[in-house]
Amino acid sequence: MGTRMERYERKQRQKSKNKLKVFFILALVIGLIFGLSLLDDILRNMTDTKEQQIYGIKLEDDSYTIQLFGKDYTIDQEIINSIINNIKSAGENVIDIVDKYKDKILNK
């Protein structure tokens, strides 16, 4: 019985470590976005260019225009919607597989 408790405690510690890693990654991404916004404001004020940005997203008709480092990229909204739907269906498939094998894994 001691080994089951040790395994359970080890799994709980690993879960908390994983949650902490996800939190730090999200914090880094938010910090990166904030830093880019600050850099963008400073550069545009120094060079007195108000129209060009380091990054930006605009919705125009049925497409998104993404501006990265002075270059514009246009992506149709249908493509983005299909990618989102593919990600959702893949996530649902993973959940179904986990549910299917959950009982077998837990009962061992």
PDB file of C-alpha atoms in Angstrom:
ATOM      1  CA  MET A   1       0.000   0.000   0.000  1.00  0.00           C
ATOM      2  CA  GLY A   2       2.876   2.317   0.634  1.00  0.00           C
ATOM      3  CA  THR A   3       3.904   2.220  -3.001  1.00  0.00           C
ATOM      4  CA  ARG A   4       0.467   3.316  -4.156  1.00  0.00           C
ATOM      5  CA  MET A   5       0.573   6.347  -1.877  1.00  0.00           C
ATOM      6  CA  GLU A   6       4.091   7.179  -3.033  1.00  0.00           C
ATOM      7  CA  ARG A   7       3.018   6.942  -6.664  1.00  0.00           C
ATOM      8  CA  TYR A   8      -0.036   9.092  -5.946  1.00  0.00           C
ATOM      9  CA  GLU A   9       2.079  11.733  -4.186  1.00  0.00           C
ATOM     10  CA  ARG A  10       4.632  11.660  -7.015  1.00  0.00           C
ATOM     11  CA  LYS A  11       1.872  12.167  -9.587  1.00  0.00           C
ATOM     12  CA  GLN A  12       0.427  15.053  -7.586  1.00  0.00           C
ATOM     13  CA  ARG A  13       3.834  16.732  -7.385  1.00  0.00           C
ATOM     14  CA  GLN A  14       4.321  16.267 -11.137  1.00  0.00           C
ATOM     15  CA  LYS A  15       0.892  17.792 -11.813  1.00  0.00           C
ATOM     16  CA  SER A  16       1.721  20.824  -9.680  1.00  0.00           C
ATOM     17  CA  LYS A  17       5.075  21.196 -11.470  1.00  0.00           C
ATOM     18  CA  ASN A  18       3.317  21.035 -14.838  1.00  0.00           C
ATOM     19  CA  LYS A  19       0.815  23.696 -13.747  1.00  0.00           C
ATOM     20  CA  LEU A  20       3.683  25.904 -12.638  1.00  0.00           C
ATOM     21  CA  LYS A  21       5.454  25.437 -15.981  1.00  0.00           C
ATOM     22  CA  VAL A  22       2.299  26.390 -17.891  1.00  0.00           C
ATOM     23  CA  PHE A  23       1.890  29.469 -15.698  1.00  0.00           C
ATOM     24  CA  PHE A  24       5.465  30.590 -16.367  1.00  0.00           C
ATOM     25  CA  ILE A  25       5.116  30.026 -20.115  1.00  0.00           C
ATOM     26  CA  LEU A  26       1.938  32.113 -20.176  1.00  0.00           C
ATOM     27  CA  ALA A  27       3.649  34.798 -18.105  1.00  0.00           C
ATOM     28  CA  LEU A  28       6.567  34.851 -20.571  1.00  0.00           C
ATOM     29  CA  VAL A  29       4.215  35.172 -23.552  1.00  0.00           C
ATOM     30  CA  ILE A  30       2.316  37.999 -21.873  1.00  0.00           C
ATOM     31  CA  GLY A  31       5.621  39.680 -21.013  1.00  0.00           C
ATOM     32  CA  LEU A  32       6.787  39.301 -24.616  1.00  0.00           C
ATOM     33  CA  ILE A  33       3.599  40.877 -25.957  1.00  0.00           C
ATOM     34  CA  PHE A  34       3.827  43.714 -23.431  1.00  0.00           C
ATOM     35  CA  GLY A  35       7.493  44.268 -24.303  1.00  0.00           C
ATOM     36  CA  LEU A  36       6.748  44.353 -28.037  1.00  0.00           C
ATOM     37  CA  SER A  37       3.942  46.856 -27.459  1.00  0.00           C
ATOM     38  CA  LEU A  38       6.240  49.063 -25.416  1.00  0.00           C
ATOM     39  CA  LEU A  39       9.018  48.820 -28.004  1.00  0.00           C
ATOM     40  CA  ASP A  40       6.542  49.569 -30.784  1.00  0.00           C
ATOM     41  CA  ASP A  41       5.291  52.706 -29.017  1.00  0.00           C
ATOM     42  CA  ILE A  42       8.815  53.931 -28.332  1.00  0.00           C
ATOM     43  CA  LEU A  43      10.016  53.349 -31.901  1.00  0.00           C
ATOM     44  CA  ARG A  44       6.958  55.001 -33.447  1.00  0.00           C
ATOM     45  CA  ASN A  45       7.332  58.031 -31.171  1.00  0.00           C
ATOM     46  CA  MET A  46      11.049  58.344 -31.905  1.00  0.00           C
ATOM     47  CA  THR A  47      10.667  58.065 -35.682  1.00  0.00           C
ATOM     48  CA  ASP A  48       7.336  59.914 -35.804  1.00  0.00           C
ATOM     49  CA  THR A  49       5.665  57.180 -37.883  1.00  0.00           C
ATOM     50  CA  LYS A  50       2.158  56.512 -36.682  1.00  0.00           C
ATOM     51  CA  GLU A  51       0.872  54.139 -39.375  1.00  0.00           C
ATOM     52  CA  GLN A  52       3.492  51.364 -39.333  1.00  0.00           C
ATOM     53  CA  GLN A  53       3.520  48.970 -36.382  1.00  0.00           C
ATOM     54  CA  ILE A  54       5.691  46.047 -35.291  1.00  0.00           C
ATOM     55  CA  TYR A  55       2.604  43.873 -35.066  1.00  0.00           C
ATOM     56  CA  GLY A  56      -1.113  44.255 -35.517  1.00  0.00           C
ATOM     57  CA  ILE A  57      -4.247  42.384 -36.533  1.00  0.00           C
ATOM     58  CA  LYS A  58      -7.090  43.872 -38.552  1.00  0.00           C
ATOM     59  CA  LEU A  59     -10.340  42.248 -39.645  1.00  0.00           C
ATOM     60  CA  GLU A  60     -11.276  43.374 -43.135  1.00  0.00           C
ATOM     61  CA  ASP A  61     -14.356  41.883 -44.839  1.00  0.00           C
ATOM     62  CA  ASP A  62     -13.757  38.103 -44.773  1.00  0.00           C
ATOM     63  CA  SER A  63     -10.027  38.125 -44.101  1.00  0.00           C
ATOM     64  CA  TYR A  64      -7.530  39.007 -41.414  1.00  0.00           C
ATOM     65  CA  THR A  65      -4.576  41.239 -42.161  1.00  0.00           C
ATOM     66  CA  ILE A  66      -1.675  40.456 -39.846  1.00  0.00           C
ATOM     67  CA  GLN A  67       1.146  42.973 -39.749  1.00  0.00           C
ATOM     68  CA  LEU A  68       4.501  41.685 -38.485  1.00  0.00           C
ATOM     69  CA  PHE A  69       7.634  43.826 -38.551  1.00  0.00           C
ATOM     70  CA  GLY A  70       6.392  46.015 -41.389  1.00  0.00           C
ATOM     71  CA  LYS A  71       5.076  43.244 -43.657  1.00  0.00           C
ATOM     72  CA  ASP A  72       1.384  42.566 -44.209  1.00  0.00           C
ATOM     73  CA  TYR A  73      -0.014  39.024 -44.407  1.00  0.00           C
ATOM     74  CA  THR A  74      -3.619  38.402 -45.439  1.00  0.00           C
ATOM     75  CA  ILE A  75      -5.372  35.225 -44.289  1.00  0.00           C
ATOM     76  CA  ASP A  76      -8.938  34.252 -45.187  1.00  0.00           C
ATOM     77  CA  GLN A  77     -11.275  33.873 -42.234  1.00  0.00           C
ATOM     78  CA  GLU A  78     -12.426  30.479 -43.552  1.00  0.00           C
ATOM     79  CA  ILE A  79      -8.872  29.115 -43.249  1.00  0.00           C
ATOM     80  CA  ILE A  80      -8.624  30.260 -39.638  1.00  0.00           C
ATOM     81  CA  ASN A  81     -12.048  28.774 -38.849  1.00  0.00           C
ATOM     82  CA  SER A  82     -11.076  25.434 -40.411  1.00  0.00           C
ATOM     83  CA  ILE A  83      -7.842  25.361 -38.382  1.00  0.00           C
ATOM     84  CA  ILE A  84      -9.779  26.095 -35.182  1.00  0.00           C
ATOM     85  CA  ASN A  85     -12.296  23.361 -36.015  1.00  0.00           C
ATOM     86  CA  ASN A  86      -9.475  20.880 -36.692  1.00  0.00           C
ATOM     87  CA  ILE A  87      -7.884  21.689 -33.341  1.00  0.00           C
ATOM     88  CA  LYS A  88     -11.231  21.283 -31.566  1.00  0.00           C
ATOM     89  CA  SER A  89     -11.921  17.919 -33.212  1.00  0.00           C
ATOM     90  CA  ALA A  90      -8.399  16.690 -32.395  1.00  0.00           C
ATOM     91  CA  GLY A  91      -8.906  17.726 -28.767  1.00  0.00           C
ATOM     92  CA  GLU A  92     -12.258  15.934 -28.648  1.00  0.00           C
ATOM     93  CA  ASN A  93     -10.633  12.801 -30.092  1.00  0.00           C
ATOM     94  CA  VAL A  94      -7.940  12.871 -27.421  1.00  0.00           C
ATOM     95  CA  ILE A  95     -10.565  13.280 -24.700  1.00  0.00           C
ATOM     96  CA  ASP A  96     -12.552  10.352 -26.117  1.00  0.00           C
ATOM     97  CA  ILE A  97      -9.442   8.142 -26.158  1.00  0.00           C
ATOM     98  CA  VAL A  98      -8.554   9.112 -22.585  1.00  0.00           C
ATOM     99  CA  ASP A  99     -12.103   8.394 -21.432  1.00  0.00           C
ATOM    100  CA  LYS A 100     -12.045   5.050 -23.225  1.00  0.00           C
ATOM    101  CA  TYR A 101      -8.838   3.875 -21.565  1.00  0.00           C
ATOM    102  CA  LYS A 102      -9.187   5.708 -18.249  1.00  0.00           C
ATOM    103  CA  ASP A 103     -10.900   2.830 -16.467  1.00  0.00           C
ATOM    104  CA  LYS A 104      -8.344   0.300 -17.720  1.00  0.00           C
ATOM    105  CA  ILE A 105      -5.461   2.476 -16.542  1.00  0.00           C
ATOM    106  CA  LEU A 106      -6.945   3.290 -13.125  1.00  0.00           C
ATOM    107  CA  ASN A 107      -7.989  -0.283 -12.328  1.00  0.00           C
ATOM    108  CA  LYS A 108      -4.469  -1.707 -12.718  1.00  0.00           C
TER     109      LYS A 108
END
